[in-house]
CSV table of C-alpha atoms and ligand atoms in Angstrom, one decimal:
chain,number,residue,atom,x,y,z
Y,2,UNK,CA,-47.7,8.1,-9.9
Y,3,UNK,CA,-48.1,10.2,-13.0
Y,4,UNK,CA,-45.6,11.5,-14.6
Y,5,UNK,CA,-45.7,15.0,-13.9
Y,6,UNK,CA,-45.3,14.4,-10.1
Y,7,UNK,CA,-42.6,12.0,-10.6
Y,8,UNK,CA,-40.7,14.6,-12.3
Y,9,UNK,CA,-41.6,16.9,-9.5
Y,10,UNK,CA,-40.9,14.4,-7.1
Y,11,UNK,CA,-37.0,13.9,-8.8
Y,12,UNK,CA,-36.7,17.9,-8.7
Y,13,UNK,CA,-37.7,18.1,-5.3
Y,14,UNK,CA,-35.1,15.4,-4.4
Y,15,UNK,CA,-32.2,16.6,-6.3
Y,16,UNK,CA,-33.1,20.2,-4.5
Y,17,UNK,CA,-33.1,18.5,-1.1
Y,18,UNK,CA,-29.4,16.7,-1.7
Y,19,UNK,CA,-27.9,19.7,-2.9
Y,20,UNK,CA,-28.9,21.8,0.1
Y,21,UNK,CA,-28.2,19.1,2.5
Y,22,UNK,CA,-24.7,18.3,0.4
Y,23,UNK,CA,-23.6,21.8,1.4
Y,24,UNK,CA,-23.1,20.8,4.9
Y,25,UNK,CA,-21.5,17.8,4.1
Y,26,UNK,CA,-24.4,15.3,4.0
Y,27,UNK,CA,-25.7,12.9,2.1
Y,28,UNK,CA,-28.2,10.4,1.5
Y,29,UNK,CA,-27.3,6.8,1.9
Y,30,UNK,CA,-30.3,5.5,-0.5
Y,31,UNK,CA,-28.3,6.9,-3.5
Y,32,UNK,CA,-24.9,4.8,-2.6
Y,33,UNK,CA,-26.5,2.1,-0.3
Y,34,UNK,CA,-26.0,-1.0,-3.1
Y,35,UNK,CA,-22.7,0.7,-4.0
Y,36,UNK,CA,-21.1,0.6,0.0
Y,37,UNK,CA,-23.1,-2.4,1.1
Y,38,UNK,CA,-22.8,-5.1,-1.7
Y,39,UNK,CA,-23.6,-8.9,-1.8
Y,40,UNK,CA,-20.4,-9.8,-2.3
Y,41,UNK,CA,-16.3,-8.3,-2.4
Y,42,UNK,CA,-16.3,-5.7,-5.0
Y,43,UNK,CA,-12.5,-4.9,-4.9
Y,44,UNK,CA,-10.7,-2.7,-7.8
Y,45,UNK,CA,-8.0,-5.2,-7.4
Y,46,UNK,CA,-7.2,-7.4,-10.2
Y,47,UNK,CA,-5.5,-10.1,-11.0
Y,48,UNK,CA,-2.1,-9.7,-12.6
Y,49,UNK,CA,1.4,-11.4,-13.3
Y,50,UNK,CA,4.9,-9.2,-13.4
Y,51,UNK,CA,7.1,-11.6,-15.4
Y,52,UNK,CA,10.8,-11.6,-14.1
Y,53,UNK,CA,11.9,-11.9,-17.3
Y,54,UNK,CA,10.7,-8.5,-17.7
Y,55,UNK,CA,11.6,-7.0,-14.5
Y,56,UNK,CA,15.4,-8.0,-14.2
Y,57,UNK,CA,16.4,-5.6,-17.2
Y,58,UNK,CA,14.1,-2.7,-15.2
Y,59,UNK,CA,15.6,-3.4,-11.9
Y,60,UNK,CA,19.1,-3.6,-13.4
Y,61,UNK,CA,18.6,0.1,-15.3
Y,62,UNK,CA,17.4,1.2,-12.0
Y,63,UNK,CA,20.8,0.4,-9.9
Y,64,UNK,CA,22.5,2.2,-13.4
Y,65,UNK,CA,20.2,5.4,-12.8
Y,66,UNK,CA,20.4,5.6,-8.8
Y,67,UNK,CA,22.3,4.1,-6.2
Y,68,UNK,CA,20.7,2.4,-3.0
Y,69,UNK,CA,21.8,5.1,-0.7
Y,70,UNK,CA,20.6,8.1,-2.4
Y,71,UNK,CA,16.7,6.1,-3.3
Y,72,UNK,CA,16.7,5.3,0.7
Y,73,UNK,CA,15.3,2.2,-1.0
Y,74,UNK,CA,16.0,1.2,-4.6
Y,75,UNK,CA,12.6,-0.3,-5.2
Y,76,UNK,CA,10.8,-0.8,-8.2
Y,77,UNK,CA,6.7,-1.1,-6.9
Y,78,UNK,CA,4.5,-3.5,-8.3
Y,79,UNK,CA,1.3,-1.5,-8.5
Y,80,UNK,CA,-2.1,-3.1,-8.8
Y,81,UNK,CA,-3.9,-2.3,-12.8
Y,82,UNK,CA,-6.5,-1.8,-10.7
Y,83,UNK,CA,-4.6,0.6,-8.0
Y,84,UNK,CA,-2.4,2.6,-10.2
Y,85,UNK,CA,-0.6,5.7,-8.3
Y,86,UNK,CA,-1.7,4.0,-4.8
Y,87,UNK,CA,1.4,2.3,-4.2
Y,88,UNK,CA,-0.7,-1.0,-3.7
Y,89,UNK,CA,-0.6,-4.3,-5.1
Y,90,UNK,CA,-4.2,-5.6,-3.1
Y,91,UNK,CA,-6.7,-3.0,-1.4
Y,92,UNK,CA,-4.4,-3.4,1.8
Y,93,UNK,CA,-0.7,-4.2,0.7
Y,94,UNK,CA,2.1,-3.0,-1.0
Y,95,UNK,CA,4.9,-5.0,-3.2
Y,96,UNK,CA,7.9,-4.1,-4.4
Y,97,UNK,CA,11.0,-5.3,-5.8
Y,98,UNK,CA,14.2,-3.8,-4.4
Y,99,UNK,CA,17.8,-4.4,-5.3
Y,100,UNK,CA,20.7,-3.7,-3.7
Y,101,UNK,CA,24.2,-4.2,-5.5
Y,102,UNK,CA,27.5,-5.4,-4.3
Y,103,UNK,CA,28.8,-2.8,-1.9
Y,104,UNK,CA,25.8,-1.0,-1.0
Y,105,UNK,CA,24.2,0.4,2.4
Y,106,UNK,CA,20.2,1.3,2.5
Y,107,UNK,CA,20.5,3.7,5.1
Y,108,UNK,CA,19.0,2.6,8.8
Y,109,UNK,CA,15.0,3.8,9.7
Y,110,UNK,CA,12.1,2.5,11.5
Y,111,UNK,CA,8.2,3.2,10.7
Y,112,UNK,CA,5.0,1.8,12.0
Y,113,UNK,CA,4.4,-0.3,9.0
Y,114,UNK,CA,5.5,-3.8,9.1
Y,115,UNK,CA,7.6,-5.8,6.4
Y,116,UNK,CA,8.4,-9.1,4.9
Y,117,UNK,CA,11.4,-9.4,2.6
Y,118,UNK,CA,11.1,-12.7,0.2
Y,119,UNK,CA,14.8,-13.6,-1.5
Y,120,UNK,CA,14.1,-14.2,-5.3
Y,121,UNK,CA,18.2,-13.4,-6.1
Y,122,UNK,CA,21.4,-13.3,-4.9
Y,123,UNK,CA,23.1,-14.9,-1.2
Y,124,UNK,CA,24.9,-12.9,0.9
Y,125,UNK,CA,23.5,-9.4,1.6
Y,126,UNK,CA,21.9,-8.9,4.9
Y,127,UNK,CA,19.2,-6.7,6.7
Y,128,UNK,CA,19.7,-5.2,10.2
Y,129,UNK,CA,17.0,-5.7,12.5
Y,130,UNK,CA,17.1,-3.7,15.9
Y,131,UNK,CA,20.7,-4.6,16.2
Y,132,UNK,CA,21.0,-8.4,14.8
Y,133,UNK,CA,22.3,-8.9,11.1
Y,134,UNK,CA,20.9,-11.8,9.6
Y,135,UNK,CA,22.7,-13.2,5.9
Y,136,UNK,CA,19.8,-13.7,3.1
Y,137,UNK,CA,19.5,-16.4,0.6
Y,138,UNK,CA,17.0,-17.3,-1.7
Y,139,UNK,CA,13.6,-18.6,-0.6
Y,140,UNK,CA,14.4,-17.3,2.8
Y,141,UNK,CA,11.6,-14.9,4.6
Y,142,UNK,CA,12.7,-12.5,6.9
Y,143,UNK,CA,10.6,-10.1,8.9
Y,144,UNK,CA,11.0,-6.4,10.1
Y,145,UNK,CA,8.5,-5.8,12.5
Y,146,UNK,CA,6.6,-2.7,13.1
Y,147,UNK,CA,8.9,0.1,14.6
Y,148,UNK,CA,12.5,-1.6,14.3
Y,149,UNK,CA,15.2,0.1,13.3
Y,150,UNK,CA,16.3,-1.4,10.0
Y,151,UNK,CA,19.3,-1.2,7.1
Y,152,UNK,CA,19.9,-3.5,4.6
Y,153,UNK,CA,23.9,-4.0,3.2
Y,154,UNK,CA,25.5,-6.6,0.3
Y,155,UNK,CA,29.4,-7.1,1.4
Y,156,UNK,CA,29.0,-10.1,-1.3
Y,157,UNK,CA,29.9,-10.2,-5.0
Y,158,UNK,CA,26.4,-10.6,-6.8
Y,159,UNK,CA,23.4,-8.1,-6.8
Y,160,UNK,CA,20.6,-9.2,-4.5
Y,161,UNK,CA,16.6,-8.8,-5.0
Y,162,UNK,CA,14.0,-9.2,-2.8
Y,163,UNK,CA,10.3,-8.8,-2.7
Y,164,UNK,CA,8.9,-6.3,-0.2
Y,165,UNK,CA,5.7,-7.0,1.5
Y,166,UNK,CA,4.2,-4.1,3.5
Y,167,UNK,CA,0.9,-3.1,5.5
Y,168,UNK,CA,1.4,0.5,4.2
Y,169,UNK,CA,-2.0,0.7,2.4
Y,170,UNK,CA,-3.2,-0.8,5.9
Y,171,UNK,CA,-1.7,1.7,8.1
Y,172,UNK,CA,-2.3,4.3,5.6
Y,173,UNK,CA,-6.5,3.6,6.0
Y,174,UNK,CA,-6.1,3.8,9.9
Y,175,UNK,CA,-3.8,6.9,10.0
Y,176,UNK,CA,-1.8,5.3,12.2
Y,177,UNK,CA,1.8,5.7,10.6
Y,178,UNK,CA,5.0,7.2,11.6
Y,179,UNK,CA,8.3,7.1,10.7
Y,180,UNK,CA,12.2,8.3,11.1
Y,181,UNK,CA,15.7,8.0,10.0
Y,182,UNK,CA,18.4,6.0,12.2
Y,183,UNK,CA,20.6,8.0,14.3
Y,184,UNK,CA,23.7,6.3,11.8
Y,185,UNK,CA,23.7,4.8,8.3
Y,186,UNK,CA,24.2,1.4,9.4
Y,187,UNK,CA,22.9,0.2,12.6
Y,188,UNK,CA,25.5,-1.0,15.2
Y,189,UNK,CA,24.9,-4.7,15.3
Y,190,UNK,CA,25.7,-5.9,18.9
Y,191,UNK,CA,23.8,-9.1,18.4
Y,192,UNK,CA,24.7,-12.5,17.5
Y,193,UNK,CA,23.8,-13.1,13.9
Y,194,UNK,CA,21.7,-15.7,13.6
Y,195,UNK,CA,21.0,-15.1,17.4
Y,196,UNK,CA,17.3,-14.9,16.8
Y,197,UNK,CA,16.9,-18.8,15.2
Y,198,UNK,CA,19.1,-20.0,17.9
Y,199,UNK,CA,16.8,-18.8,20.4
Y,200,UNK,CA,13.2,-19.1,19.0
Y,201,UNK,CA,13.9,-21.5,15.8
Y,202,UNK,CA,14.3,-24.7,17.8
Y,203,UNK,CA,11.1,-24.7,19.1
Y,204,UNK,CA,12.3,-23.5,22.8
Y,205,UNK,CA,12.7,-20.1,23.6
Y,206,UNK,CA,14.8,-18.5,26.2
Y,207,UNK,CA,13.5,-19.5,30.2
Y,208,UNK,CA,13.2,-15.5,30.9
Y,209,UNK,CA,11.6,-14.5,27.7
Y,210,UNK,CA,8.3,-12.4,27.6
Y,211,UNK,CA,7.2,-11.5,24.5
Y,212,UNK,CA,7.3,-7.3,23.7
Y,213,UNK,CA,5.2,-7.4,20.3
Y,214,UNK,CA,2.9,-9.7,18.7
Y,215,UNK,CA,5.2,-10.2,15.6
Y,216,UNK,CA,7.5,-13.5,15.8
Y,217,UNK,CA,10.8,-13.0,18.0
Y,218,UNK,CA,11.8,-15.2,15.3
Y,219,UNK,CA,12.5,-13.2,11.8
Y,220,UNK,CA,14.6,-15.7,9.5
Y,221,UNK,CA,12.7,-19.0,8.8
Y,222,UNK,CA,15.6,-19.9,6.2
Y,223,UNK,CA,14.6,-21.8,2.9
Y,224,UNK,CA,16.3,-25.1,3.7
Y,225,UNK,CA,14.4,-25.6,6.8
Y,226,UNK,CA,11.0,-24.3,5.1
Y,227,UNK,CA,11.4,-26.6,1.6
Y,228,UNK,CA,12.3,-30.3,3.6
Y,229,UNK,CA,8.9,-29.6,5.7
Y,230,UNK,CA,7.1,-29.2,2.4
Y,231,UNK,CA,9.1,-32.2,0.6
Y,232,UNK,CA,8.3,-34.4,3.8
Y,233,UNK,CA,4.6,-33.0,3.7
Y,234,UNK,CA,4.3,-34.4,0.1
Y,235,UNK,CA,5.9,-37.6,0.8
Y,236,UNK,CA,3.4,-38.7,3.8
Y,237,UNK,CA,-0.1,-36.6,2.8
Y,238,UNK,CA,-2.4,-36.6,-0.1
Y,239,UNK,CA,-2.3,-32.7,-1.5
Y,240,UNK,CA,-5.1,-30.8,-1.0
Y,241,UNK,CA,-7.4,-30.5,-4.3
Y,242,UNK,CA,-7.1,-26.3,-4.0
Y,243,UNK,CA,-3.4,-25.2,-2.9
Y,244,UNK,CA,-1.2,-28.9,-3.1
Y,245,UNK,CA,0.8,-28.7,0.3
Y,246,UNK,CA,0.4,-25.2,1.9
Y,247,UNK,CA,2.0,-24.3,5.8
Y,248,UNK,CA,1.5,-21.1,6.7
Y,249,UNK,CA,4.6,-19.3,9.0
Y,250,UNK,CA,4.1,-18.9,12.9
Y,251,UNK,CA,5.1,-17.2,15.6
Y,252,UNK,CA,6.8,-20.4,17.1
Y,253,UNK,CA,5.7,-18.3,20.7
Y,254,UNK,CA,2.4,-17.5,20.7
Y,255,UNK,CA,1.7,-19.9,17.5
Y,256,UNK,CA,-0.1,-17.2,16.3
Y,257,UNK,CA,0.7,-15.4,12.5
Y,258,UNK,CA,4.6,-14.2,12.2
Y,259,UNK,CA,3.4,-11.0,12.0
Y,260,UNK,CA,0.1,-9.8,12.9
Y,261,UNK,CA,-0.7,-8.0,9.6
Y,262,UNK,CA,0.5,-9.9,7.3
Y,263,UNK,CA,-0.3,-13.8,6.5
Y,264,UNK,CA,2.7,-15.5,5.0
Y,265,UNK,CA,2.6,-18.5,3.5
Y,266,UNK,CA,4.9,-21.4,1.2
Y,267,UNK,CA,3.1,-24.4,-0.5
Y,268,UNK,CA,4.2,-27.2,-2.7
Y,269,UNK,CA,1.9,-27.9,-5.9
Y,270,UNK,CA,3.1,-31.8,-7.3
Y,271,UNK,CA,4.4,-32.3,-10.5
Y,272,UNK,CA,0.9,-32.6,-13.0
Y,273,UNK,CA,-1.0,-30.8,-9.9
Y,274,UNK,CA,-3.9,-29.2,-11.6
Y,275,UNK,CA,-6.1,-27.4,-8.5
Y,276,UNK,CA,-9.7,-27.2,-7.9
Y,277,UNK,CA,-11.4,-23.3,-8.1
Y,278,UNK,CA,-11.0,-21.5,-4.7
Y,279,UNK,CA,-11.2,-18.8,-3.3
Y,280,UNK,CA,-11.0,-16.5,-0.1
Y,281,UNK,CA,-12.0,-13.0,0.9
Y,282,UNK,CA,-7.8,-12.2,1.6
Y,283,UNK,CA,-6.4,-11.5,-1.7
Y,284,UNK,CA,-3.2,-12.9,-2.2
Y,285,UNK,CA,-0.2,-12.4,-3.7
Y,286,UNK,CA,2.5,-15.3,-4.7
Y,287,UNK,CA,6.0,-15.0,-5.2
Y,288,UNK,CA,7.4,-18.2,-7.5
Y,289,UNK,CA,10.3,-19.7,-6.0
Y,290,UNK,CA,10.5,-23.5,-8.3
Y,291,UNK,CA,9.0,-24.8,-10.8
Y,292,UNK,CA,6.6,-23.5,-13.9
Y,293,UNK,CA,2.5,-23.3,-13.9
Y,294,UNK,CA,-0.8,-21.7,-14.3
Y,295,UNK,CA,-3.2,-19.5,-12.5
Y,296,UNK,CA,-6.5,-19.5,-14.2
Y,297,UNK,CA,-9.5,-16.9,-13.3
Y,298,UNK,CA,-12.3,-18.1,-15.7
Y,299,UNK,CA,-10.9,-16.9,-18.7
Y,300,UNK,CA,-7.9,-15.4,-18.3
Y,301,UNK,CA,-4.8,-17.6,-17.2
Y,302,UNK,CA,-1.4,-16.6,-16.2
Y,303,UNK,CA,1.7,-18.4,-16.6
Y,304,UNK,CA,4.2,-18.0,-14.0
Y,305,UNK,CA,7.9,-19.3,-13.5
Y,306,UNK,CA,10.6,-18.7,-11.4
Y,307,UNK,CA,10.9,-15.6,-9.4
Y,308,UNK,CA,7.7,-14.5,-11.3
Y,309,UNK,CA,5.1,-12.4,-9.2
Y,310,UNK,CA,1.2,-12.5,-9.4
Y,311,UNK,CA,-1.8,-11.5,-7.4
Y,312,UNK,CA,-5.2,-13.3,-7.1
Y,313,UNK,CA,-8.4,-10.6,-5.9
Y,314,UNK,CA,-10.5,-11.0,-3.3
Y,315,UNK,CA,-13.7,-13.6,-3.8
Y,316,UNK,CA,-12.7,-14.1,-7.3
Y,317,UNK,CA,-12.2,-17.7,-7.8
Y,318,UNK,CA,-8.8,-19.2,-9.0
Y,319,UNK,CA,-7.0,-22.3,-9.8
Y,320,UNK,CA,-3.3,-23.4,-9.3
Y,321,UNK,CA,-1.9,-25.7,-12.2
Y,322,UNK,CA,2.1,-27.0,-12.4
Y,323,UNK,CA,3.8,-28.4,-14.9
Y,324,UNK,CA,6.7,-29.4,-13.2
Y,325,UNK,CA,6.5,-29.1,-9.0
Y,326,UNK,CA,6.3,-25.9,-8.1
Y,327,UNK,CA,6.7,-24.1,-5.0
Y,328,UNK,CA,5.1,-20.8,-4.2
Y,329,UNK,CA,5.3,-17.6,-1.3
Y,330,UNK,CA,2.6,-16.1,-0.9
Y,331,UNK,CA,1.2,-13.1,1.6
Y,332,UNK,CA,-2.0,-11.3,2.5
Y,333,UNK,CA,-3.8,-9.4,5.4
Y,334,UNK,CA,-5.6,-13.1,6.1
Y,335,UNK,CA,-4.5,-12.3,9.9
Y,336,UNK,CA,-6.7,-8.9,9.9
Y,337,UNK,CA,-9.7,-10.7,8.4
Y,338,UNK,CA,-9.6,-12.7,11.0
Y,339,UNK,CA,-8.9,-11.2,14.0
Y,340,UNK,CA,-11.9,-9.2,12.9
Y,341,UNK,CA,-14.0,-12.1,12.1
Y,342,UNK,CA,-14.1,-11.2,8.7
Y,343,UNK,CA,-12.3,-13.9,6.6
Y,344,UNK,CA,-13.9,-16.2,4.0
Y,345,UNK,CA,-13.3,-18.5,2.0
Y,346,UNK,CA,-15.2,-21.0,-0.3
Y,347,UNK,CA,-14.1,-24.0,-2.3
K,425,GTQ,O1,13.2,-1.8,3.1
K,425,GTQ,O2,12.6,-0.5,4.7
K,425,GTQ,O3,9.8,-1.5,-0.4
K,425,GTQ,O4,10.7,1.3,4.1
K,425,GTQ,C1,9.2,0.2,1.0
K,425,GTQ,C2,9.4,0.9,2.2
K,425,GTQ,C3,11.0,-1.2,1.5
K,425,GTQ,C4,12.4,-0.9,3.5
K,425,GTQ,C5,10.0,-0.8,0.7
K,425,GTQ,C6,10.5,0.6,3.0
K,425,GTQ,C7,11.3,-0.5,2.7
């Protein structure tokens, strides 16, 4: 084609999308490679919040607002790649909350779903639809979608925890709603600990029939979690990518805890030094022992103890521990693959 009719040709087109662009269309050939591509193109990126950095912030924080007036003193870990999204990956949120000796986060419910993972403190406690459970650290707990839910510290120390949520999830369906408890602090009528007697023992009541898909049981307590993984150690070979990894069930269905969220704890061996992986659900770890790397490629990060970090979709990564480590971690793998979506390569 010459080039006098290829510029006519690029006038003609640029006419044609600016009068169809008036009624709100558009043509796919300019953003085909851009919507459909090869591989994961995610603006997520890898990152590492340091605790040693954080625990002055979150400290100034419960100096410059109390837990009751915040609703929730969090400080949110926001993707480099997400900034003002109120997201850590494409689909979940992280966030650090505090509450200090003494302190009430008032009662609500929403559709979202949420994981709290202990980094400091013993002795505060969350409310779930009536049963209080005690937190340590290490321990995961779950509030699942559309429970009423306050968290209190009758104990001496300030306690932190990492929030887990589905919000950017819900958020891309539209499907969120939300409201404040009828009273401050929910009126516990339940047994604490009622919910491990019944479903952590691997029984279950004789009349139970399960309401939700997210695990009747929400306290799988450190103790119990950590002497799986040290027995796991002790009698397997660790897998060349993540060590020792289990992944938390719904001791019911034996599906995921909770059906948005993956949660996970592994066990890397002293001198462990992990082969590239990676997976299309990208992940982020919460440190609870031990000191090590994560390296992308180039870039590494070195994480300790109550450190957090995040690892992209499809981007390959390696775990590396100096001293055994043991590591949290949570993503939307159970989304991926009740769609048939998930990957992962190694
Ligand atoms: O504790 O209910 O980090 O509703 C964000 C939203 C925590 C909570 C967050 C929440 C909560």
């Amino acid at each position: 084609m010459s080039a006098v009719l290829q510029t006519e040709l690029a006038a003609d087109r640029k006419a044609f999308y600016d009068k169809i662009d008036k009624a709100n269309v558009t043509p796919l050939w300019e953003v085909l490679h851009n919507i459909i591509t090869a591989t994961p193109s995610t603006p997520c990126k890898p990152h590492l919040w340091k605790w040693d950095q954080m625990w002055p912030w979150i400290q100034e924080a419960g100096r410059l607002i109390s837990a009751q007036e915040a609703e929730r003193r969090v400080l949110v870990l926001e993707n480099p790649g997400l900034r003002g999204r109120s997201s850590i990956t494409h689909s979940l949120y992280a966030g650090l909350q505090l509450i200090l000796p003494g302190e009430v986060a008032p009662s609500h419910r929403h559709s979202q779903s949420a994981l709290r993972f202990i980094l400091l403190g013993r002795g505060a406690y969350t409310a779930v639809d009536g049963e209080k459970v005690t937190m340590g650290v290490g321990d995961f707990v779950i509030t699942p979608s559309w429970t009423f839910h306050d968290h209190g510290n009758p104990s001496e120390e300030p306690m932190v925890w990492m929030d887990g949520l589905d919000v950017p999830l819900v958020e891309l369906l539209d499907a969120q709603f939300m409201e404040k408890g009828p009273q401050e602090a929910q009126h516990t009528n339940r047994t604490e600990g009622d919910n491990l007697a019944q479903f952590g023992n691997t029984m279950k009541p004789v009349e139970y029939r399960a309401k939700s898909r997210t695990s009747p049981l929400f306290w799988y307590p450190y103790g119990r979690t950590r002497e799986a993984l040290e027995t796991l150690a002790q009698a397997h070979d660790a897998h060349p990518c993540w060590g020792h990894k289990l992944q938390y069930t719904n001791p019911v269905s034996g599906d995921w805890a909770m059906p948005t969220i993956g949660t996970f704890m592994q066990l890397l061996p002293k001198g462990f030094k992990g082969k590239d992986y990676r997976s299309t659900d990208s992940t982020v770890y919460a440190v609870v022992e031990g000191k090590g790397r994560c390296r992308f490629g180039g870039e590494t990060l070195v994480f300790g103890p109550r450190d957090v970090f995040v690892c992209p979709s499809w981007l390959p990564y390696r775990l590396e521990a100096d001293e055994q480590a043991v590591l949290f971690s949570f993503s939307d793998r159970p989304v991926q693959q009740a769609l048939d979506l998930w990957r992962e390569a190694f």
